[in-house]
Short mmCIF file of C-alpha atoms and ligand atoms in Angstrom, two decimals:
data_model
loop_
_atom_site.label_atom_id
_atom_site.label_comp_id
_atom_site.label_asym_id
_atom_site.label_seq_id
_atom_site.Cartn_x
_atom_site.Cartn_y
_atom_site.Cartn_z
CA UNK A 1 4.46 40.07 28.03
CA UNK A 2 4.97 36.43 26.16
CA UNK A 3 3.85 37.98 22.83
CA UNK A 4 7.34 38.35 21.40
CA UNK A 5 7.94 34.59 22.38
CA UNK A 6 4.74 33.49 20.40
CA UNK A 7 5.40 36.45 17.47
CA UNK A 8 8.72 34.92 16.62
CA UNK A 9 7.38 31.45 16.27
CA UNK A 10 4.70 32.18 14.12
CA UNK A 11 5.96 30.60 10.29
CA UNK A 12 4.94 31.50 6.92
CA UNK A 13 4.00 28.34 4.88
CA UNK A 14 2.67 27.49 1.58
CA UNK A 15 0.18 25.22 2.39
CA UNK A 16 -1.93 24.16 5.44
CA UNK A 17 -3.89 21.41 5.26
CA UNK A 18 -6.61 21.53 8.66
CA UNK A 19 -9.45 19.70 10.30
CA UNK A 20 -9.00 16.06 9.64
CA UNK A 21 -8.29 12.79 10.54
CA UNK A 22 -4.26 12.73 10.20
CA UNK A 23 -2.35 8.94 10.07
CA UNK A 24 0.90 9.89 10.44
CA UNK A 25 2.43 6.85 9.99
CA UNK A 26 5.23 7.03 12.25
CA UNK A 27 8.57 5.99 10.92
CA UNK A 28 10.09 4.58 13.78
CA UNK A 29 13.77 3.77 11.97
CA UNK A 30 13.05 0.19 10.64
CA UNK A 31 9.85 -1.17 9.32
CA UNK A 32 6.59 -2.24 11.47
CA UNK A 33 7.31 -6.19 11.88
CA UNK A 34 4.92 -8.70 13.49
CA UNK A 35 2.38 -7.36 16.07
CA UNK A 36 3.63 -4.00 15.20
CA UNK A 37 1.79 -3.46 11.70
CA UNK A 38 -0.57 -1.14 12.29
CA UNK A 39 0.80 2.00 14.06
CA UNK A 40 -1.01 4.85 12.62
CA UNK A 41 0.12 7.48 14.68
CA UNK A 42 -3.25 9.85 14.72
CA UNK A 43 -4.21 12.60 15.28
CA UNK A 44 -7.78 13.48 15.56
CA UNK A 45 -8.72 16.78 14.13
CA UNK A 46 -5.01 17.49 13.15
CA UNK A 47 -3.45 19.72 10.16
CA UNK A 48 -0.12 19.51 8.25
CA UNK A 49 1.66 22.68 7.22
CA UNK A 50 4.21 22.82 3.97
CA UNK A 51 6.72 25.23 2.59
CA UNK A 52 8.67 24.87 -0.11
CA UNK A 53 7.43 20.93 -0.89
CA UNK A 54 8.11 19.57 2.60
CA UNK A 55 6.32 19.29 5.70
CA UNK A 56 7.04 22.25 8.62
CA UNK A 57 4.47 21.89 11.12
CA UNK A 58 2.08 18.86 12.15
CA UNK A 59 -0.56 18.36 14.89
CA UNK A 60 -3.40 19.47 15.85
CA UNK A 61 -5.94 21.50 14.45
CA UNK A 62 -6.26 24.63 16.74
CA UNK A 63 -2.59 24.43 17.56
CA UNK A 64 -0.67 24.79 14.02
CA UNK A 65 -3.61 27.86 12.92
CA UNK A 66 -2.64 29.76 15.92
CA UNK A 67 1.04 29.02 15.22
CA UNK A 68 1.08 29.21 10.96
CA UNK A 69 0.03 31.85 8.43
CA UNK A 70 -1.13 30.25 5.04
CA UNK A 71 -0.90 31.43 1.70
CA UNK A 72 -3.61 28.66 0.83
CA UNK A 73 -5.64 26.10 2.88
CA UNK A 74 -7.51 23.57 2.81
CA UNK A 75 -10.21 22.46 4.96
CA UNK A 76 -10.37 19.02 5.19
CA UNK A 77 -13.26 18.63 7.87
CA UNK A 78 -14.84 15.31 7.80
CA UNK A 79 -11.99 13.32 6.05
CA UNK A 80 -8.84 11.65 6.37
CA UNK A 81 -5.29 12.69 5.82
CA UNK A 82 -2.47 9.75 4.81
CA UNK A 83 1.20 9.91 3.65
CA UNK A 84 1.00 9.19 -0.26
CA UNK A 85 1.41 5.54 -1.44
CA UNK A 86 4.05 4.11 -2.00
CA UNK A 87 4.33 1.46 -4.69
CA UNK A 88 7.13 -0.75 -4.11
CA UNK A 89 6.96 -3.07 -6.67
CA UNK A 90 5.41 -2.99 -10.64
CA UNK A 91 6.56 -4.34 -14.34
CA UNK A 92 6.32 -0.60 -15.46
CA UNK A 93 7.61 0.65 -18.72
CA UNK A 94 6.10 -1.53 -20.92
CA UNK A 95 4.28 -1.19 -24.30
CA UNK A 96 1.43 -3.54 -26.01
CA UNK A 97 -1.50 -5.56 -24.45
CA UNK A 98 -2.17 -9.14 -23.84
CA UNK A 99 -5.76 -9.24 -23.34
CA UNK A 100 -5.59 -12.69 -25.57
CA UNK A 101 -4.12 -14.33 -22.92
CA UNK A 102 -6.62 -13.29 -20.51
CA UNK A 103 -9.34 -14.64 -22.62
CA UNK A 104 -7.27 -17.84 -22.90
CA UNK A 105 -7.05 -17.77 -19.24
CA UNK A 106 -10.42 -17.20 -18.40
CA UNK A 107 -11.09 -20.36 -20.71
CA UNK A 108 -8.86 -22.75 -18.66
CA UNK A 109 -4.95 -22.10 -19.27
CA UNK A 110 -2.97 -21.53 -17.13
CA UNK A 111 -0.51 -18.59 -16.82
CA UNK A 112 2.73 -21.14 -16.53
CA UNK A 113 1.14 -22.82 -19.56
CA UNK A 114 1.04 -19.90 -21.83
CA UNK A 115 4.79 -18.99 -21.14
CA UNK A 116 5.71 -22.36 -21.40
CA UNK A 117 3.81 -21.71 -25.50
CA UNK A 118 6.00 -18.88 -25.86
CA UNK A 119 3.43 -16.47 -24.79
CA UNK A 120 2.90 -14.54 -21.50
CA UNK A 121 6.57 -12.36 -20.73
CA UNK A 122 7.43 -13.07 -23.44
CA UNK A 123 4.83 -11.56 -25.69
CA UNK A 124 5.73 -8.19 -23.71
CA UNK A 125 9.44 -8.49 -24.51
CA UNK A 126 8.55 -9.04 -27.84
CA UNK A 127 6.64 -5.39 -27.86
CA UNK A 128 9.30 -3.67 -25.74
CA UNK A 129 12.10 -5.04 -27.84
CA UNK A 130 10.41 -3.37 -31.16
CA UNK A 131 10.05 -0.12 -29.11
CA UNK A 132 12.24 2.95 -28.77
CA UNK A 133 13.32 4.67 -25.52
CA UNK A 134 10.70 7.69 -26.60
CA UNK A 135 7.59 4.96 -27.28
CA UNK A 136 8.23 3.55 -23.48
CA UNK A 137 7.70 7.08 -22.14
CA UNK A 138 4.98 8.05 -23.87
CA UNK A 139 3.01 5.43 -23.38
CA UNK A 140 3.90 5.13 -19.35
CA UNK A 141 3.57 8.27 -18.38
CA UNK A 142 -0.52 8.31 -18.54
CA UNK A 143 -0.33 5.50 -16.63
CA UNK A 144 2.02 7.07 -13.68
CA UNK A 145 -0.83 10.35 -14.10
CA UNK A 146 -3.22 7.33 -13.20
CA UNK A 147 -1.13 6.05 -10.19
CA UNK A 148 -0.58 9.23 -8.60
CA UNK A 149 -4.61 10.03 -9.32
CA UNK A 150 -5.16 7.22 -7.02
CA UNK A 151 -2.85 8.22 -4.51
CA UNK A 152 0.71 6.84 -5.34
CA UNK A 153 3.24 9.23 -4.87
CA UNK A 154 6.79 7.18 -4.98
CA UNK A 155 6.55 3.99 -7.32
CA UNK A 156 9.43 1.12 -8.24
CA UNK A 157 10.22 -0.25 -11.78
CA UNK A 158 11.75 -2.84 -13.52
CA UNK A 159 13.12 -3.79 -16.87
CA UNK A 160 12.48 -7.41 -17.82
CA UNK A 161 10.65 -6.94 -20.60
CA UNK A 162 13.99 -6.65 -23.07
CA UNK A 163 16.28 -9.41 -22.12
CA UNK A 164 19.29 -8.20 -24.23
CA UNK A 165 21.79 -6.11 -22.87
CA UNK A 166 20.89 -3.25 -25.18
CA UNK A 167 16.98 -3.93 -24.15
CA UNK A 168 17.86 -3.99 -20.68
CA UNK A 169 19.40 -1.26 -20.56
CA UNK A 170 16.98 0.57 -23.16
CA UNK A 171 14.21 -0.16 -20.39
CA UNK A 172 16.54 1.76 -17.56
CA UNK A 173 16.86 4.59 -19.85
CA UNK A 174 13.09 5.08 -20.20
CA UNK A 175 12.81 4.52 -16.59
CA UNK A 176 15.32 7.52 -16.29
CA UNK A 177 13.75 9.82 -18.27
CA UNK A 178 9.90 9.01 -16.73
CA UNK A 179 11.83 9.83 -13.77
CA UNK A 180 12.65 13.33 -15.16
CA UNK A 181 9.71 13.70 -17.06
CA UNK A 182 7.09 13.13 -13.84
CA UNK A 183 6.54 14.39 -10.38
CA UNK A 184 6.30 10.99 -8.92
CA UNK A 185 9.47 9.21 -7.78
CA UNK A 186 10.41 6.55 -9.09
CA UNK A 187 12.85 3.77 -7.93
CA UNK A 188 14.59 1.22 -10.65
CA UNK A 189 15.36 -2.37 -10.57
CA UNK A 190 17.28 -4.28 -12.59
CA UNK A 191 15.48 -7.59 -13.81
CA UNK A 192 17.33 -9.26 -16.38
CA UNK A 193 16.41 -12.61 -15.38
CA UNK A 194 12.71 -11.90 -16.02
CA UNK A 195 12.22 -14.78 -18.38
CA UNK A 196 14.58 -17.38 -20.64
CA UNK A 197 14.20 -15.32 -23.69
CA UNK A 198 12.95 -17.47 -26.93
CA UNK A 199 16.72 -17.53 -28.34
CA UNK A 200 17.64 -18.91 -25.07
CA UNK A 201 15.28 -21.66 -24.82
CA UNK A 202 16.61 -25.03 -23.01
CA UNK A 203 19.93 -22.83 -22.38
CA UNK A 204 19.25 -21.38 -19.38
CA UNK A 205 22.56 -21.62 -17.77
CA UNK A 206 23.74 -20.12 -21.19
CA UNK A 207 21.45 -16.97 -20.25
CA UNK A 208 22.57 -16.63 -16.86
CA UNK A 209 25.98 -16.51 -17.94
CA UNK A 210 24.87 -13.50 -20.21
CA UNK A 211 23.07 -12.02 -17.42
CA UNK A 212 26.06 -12.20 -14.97
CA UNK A 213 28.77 -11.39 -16.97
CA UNK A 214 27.38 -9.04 -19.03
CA UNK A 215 24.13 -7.68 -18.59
CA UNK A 216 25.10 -7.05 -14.76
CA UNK A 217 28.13 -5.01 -15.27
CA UNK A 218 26.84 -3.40 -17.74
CA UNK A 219 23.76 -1.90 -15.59
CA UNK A 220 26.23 -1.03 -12.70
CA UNK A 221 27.83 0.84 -15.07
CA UNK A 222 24.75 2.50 -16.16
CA UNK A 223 23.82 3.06 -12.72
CA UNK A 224 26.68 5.28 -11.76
CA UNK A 225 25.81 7.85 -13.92
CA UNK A 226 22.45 7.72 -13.13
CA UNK A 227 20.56 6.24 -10.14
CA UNK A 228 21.00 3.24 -7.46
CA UNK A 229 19.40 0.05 -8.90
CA UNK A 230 18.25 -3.29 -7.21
CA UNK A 231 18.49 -6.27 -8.57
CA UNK A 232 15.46 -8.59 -8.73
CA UNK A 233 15.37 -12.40 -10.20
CA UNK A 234 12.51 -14.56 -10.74
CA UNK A 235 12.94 -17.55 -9.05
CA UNK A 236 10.41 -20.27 -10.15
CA UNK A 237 9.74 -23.43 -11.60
CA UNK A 238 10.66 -23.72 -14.90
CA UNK A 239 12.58 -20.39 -14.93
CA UNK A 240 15.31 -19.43 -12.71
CA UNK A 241 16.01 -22.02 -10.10
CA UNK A 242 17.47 -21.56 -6.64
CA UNK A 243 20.80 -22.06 -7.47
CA UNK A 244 20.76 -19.67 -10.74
CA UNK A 245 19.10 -17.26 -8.34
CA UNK A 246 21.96 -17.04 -6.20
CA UNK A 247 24.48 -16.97 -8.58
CA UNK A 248 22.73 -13.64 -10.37
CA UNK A 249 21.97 -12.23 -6.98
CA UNK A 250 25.54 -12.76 -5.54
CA UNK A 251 26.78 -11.22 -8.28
CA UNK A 252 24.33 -8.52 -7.75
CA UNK A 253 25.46 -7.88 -4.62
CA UNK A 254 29.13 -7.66 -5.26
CA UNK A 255 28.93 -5.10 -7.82
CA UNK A 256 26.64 -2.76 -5.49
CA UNK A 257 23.16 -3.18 -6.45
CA UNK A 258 20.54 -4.07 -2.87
CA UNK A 259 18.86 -6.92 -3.75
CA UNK A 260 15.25 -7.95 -4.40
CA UNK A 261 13.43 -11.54 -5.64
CA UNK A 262 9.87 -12.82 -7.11
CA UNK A 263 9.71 -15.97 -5.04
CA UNK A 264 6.75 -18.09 -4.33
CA UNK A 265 4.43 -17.25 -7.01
CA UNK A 266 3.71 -20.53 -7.70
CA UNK A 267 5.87 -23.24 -6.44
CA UNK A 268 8.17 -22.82 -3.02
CA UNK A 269 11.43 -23.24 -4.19
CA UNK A 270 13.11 -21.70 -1.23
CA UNK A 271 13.55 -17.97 -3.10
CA UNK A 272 12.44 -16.33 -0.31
CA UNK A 273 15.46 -18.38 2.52
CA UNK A 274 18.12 -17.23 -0.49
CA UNK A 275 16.88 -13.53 0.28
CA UNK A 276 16.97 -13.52 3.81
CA UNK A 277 20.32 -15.32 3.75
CA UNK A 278 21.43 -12.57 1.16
CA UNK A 279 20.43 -9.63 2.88
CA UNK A 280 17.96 -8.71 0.43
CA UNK A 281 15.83 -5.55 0.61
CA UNK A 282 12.75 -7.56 0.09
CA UNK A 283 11.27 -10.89 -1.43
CA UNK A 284 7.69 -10.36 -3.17
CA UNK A 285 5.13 -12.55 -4.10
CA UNK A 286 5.16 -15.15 -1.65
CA UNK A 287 2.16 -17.47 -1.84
CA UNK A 288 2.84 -20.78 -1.57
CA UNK A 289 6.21 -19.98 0.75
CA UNK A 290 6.87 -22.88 2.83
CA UNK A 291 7.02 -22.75 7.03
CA UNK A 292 11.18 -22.51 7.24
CA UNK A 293 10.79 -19.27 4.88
CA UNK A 294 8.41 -18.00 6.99
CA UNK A 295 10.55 -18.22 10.11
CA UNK A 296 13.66 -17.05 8.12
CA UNK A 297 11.43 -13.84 7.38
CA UNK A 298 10.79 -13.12 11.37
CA UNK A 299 14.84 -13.56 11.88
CA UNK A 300 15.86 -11.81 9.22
CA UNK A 301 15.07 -8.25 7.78
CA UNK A 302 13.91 -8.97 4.78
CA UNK A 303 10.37 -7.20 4.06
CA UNK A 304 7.60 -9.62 2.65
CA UNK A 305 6.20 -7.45 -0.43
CA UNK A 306 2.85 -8.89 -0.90
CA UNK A 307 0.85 -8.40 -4.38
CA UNK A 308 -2.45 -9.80 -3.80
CA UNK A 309 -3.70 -8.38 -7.15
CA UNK A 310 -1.99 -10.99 -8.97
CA UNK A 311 -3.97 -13.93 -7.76
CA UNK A 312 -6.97 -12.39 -8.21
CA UNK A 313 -6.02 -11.01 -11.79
CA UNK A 314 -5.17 -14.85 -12.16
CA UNK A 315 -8.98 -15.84 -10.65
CA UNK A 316 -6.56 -17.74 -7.69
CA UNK A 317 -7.82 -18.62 -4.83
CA UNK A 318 -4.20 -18.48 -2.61
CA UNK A 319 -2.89 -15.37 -1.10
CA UNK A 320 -0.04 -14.82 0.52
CA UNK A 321 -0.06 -15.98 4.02
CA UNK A 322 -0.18 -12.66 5.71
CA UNK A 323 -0.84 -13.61 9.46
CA UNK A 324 1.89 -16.00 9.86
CA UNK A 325 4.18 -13.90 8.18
CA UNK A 326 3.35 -11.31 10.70
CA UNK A 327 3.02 -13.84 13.84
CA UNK A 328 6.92 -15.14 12.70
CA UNK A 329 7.41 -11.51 13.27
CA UNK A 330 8.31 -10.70 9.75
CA UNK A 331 7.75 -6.98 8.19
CA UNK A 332 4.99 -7.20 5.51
CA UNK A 333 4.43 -4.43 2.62
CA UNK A 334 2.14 -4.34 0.13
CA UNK A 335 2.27 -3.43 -3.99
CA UNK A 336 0.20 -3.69 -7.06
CA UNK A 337 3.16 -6.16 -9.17
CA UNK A 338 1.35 -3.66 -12.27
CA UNK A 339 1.67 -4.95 -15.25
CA UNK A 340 0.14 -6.73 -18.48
CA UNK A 341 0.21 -10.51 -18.00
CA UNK A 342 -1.17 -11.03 -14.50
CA UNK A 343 -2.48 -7.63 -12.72
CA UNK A 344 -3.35 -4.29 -14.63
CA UNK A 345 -4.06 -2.29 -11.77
CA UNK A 346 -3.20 0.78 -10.88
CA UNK A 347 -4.34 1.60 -7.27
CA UNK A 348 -3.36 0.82 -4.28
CA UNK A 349 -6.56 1.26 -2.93
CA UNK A 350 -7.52 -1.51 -4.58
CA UNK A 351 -4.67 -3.15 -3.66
CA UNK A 352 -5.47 -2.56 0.08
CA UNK A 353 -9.29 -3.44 -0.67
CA UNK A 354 -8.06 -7.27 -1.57
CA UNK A 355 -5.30 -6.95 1.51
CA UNK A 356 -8.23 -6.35 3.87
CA UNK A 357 -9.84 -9.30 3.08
CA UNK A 358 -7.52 -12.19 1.86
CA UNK A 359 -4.57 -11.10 3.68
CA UNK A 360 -6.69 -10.57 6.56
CA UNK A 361 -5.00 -7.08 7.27
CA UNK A 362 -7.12 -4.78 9.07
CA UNK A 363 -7.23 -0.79 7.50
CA UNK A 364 -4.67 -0.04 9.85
CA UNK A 365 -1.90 -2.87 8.79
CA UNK A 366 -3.55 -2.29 5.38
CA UNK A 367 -2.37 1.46 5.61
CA UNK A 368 1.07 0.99 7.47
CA UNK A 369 1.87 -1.62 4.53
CA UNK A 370 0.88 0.32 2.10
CA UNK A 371 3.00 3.14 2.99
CA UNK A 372 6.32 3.29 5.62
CA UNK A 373 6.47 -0.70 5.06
CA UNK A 374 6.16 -0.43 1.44
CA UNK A 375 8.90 2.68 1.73
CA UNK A 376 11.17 0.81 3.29
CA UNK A 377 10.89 -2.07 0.76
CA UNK A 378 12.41 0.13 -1.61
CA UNK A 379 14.94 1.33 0.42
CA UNK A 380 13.34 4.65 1.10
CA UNK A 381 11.62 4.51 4.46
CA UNK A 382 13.22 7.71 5.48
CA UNK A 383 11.89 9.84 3.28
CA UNK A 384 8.23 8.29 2.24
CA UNK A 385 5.58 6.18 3.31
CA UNK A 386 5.02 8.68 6.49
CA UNK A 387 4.22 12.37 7.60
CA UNK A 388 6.79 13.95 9.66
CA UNK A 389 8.51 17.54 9.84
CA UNK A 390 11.17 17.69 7.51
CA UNK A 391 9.92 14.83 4.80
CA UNK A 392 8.75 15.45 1.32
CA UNK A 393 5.21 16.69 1.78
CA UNK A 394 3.47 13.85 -0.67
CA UNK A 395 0.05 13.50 1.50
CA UNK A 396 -3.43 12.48 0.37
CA UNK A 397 -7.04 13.79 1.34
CA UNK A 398 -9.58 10.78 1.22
CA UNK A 399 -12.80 11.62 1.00
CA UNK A 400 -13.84 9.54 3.89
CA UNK A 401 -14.84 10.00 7.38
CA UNK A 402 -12.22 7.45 8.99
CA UNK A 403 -9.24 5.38 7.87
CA UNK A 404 -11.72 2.54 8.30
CA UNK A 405 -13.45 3.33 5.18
CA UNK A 406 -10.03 2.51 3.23
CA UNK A 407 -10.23 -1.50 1.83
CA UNK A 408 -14.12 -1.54 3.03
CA UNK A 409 -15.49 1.12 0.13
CA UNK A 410 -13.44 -0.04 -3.01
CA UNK A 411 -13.84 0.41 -7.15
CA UNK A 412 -14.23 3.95 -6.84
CA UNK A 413 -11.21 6.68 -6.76
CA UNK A 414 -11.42 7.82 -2.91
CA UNK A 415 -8.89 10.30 -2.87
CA UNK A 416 -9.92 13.62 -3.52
CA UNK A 417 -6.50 15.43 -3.07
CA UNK A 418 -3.21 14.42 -3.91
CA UNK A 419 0.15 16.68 -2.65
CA UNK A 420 3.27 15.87 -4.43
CA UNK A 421 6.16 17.52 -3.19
CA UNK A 422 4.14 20.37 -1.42
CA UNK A 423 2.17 20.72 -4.85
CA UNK A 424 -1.39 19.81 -4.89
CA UNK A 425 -1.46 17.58 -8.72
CA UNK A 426 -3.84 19.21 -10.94
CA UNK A 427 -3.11 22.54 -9.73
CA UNK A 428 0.26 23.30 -12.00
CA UNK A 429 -2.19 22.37 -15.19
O1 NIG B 501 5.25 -10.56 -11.16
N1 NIG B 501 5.98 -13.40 -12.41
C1 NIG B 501 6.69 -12.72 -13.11
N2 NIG B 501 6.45 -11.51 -13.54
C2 NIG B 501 5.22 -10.81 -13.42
C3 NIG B 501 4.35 -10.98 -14.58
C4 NIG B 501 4.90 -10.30 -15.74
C5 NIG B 501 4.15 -10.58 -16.98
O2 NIG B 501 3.38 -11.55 -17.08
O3 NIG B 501 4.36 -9.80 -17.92
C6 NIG B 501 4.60 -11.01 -12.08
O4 NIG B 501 3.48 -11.53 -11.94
FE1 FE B 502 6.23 -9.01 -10.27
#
């Protein structure tokens, strides 16, 4: 009597993942804004169950083994289950180096001193421009084997580093094919207005004329073919103003692309009011943002991508001003901004180590940010950043007893498991 009921229900997965400390990371429709950062959604002693790269079954423990048969499992006693990382904002493909310019850093200049020399982006674009589609793959693909070894399972791009239309768009072709090419998703921005290349110098109007009437349409045009793109500018002193900004951005937006911006790296020009007044998915950076952009980030929806690995790759002593971003009420993510002038890292653990402590996040904002905030950031906070039946089954096992341990053990690789798409990496080699 009652066995037939409980026969019937009993599923067949792939995978079931048992006996640890699950953060769900509850999507809840929007982003977690303000007081809200922070919603794990645990479950003590729980297990996740996949077939065929998604998640069927999550909860607890004792529950999901007497309602799942496994073809493999994993016993995860003693350590912690999270959604995979999501990183929603890096300079990747690149080629070439500029350790140089750290040394000269180190030694006293200044980043904004170096570009202004005709180093810094430019020296990239200088790299990328001499490189073909197949030498940006090659060499970026060990470093998304890297990212998803330390836990990042969904990752955004940008071009930037070619600054002709044929570069530009040379950059979203290797983006494409990485795409292809690796199991981690990957999402692709458009950032044309990266730099004033060399040619360009003292024209910059002259370059944002190229960039709006040419390079623009001619990346929506790549795009339909191929994939959604943002748009991203960066707005600063001494390289794309407010007002250039919103012309780029505005044309952005009318010829489809979401919208993105690097404001308030170093000076507060009001970058991050354009994007909340534009709509924009998010604005990153955001260190020196003044008190009116603040407030415009708890009215609007606009997520606040913080990258707290570039002022410490840059030995700064400013972060971005976390807790009144989150007391204005404003949604917070985090990223690594990867790339070779100003922060070569990786991880995202690492990323949440710094968070933890000059961001003043605890784990659990640390964790939320890292993942459904950073999700949503790129547009894609229903189907990463959080474990739930019917999403993509990209989870991590850290090798820790409690989320706590995330941001307060760092410089050491503390996931021990990575599932991508129901797959468990390492295991199709
Ligand atoms: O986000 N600030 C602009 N772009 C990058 C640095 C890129 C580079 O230096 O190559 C950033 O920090
Ligand atoms: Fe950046």
């Amino acid at each position: 009597m009652g066995n037939e009921g409980i026969m019937t229900s009993i599923i067949q997965v792939d995978l079931l993942v048992h006996s640890a400390q699950v953060c769900t990371v509850p999507d809840r429709g929007r982003p977690q804004r303000g007081a809200d950062l922070g919603d794990l959604g645990l479950i003590p002693n729980g297990a996740v169950a996949i077939r065929d790269g998604r998640i069927v079954a999550l909860g607890k423990t004792a529950d999901l083994q007497t309602r799942v048969t496994a073809a493999k499992e994993i016993d995860a006693t003693g350590k912690v289950i999270t959604p995979g990382f999501v990183d929603p904002h890096t300079h990747l493909p690149w080629v070439g180096e500029r350790a140089n310019e750290f040394e000269m850093r180190v030694a006293g200049a200044s980043y904004m001193e170096i570009m202004a020399a005709g180093g810094g982006i430019m020296s990239t674009v200088r790299a990328v421009r001499a490189a073909s589609v197949d030498d940006l793959v090659e060499a970026n693909l060990p470093r998304l084997d890297r990212m998803l070894a330390h836990g990042t399972t969904t990752v955004e791009m940008k071009t930037g580093y070619g600054l002709t239309t044929a570069d530009e768009l040379k950059q979203l072709e290797a983006i494409h094919q990485l795409d292809q090419a690796h199991s981690m998703d990957i999402a692709a921005t458009f950032l044309g207005a990266h730099a004033i290349p060399a040619e360009y110098k003292g024209q910059t109007e002259t370059y944002v004329d190229l960039v709006v009437e040419e390079m623009l349409p001619a990346a929506a045009e790549w795009s339909q073919g191929n994939r959604p793109l943002f748009c991203d500018v960066f707005c600063e002193a001494g390289v794309f103003d407010v007002a250039q900004s919103r012309r780029i951005l505005t044309k952005a937006r009318e010829l489809g692309f979401q919208l993105k911006i690097h404001a308030d790296e170093f000076e507060g020009l009001g970058g991050t009011k354009l994007a909340c007044e534009l709509g924009a998915v998010s604005a990153d950076h955001l260190v020196t943002t003044p008190a009116e952009d603040i407030a415009a980030l708890g009215k609007g929806e606009t997520i606040a991508v913080a990258l707290p690995g570039t002022p410490f790759g840059l030995g700064h002593r400013d972060y971005t001003p976390a807790p009144e971003i989150l007391a204005a009420g404003g949604a917070l993510a985090l990223a690594t901004d990867f790339n070779p002038g100003t922060c070569w890292c990786e991880s995202m653990q690492f990323i949440i180590a710094l968070a933890t402590r000059y961001l003043q996040l605890t784990p659990a904002q640390a964790l939320a940010a890292a993942t459904i905030n950073a999700a949503y950031a790129i547009g894609q906070g229903d189907r990463a950043g959080s474990l739930a039946i019917g999403r993509p089954a990209d989870l991590l096992i850290l090798n820790l007893p409690d989320y706590r341990h995330l941001g307060y053990r760092f410089g050491t690789n503390l996931v021990e498991v990575v599932v991508k798409g129901g797959r468990v990496v390492g295991d199709e080699r």
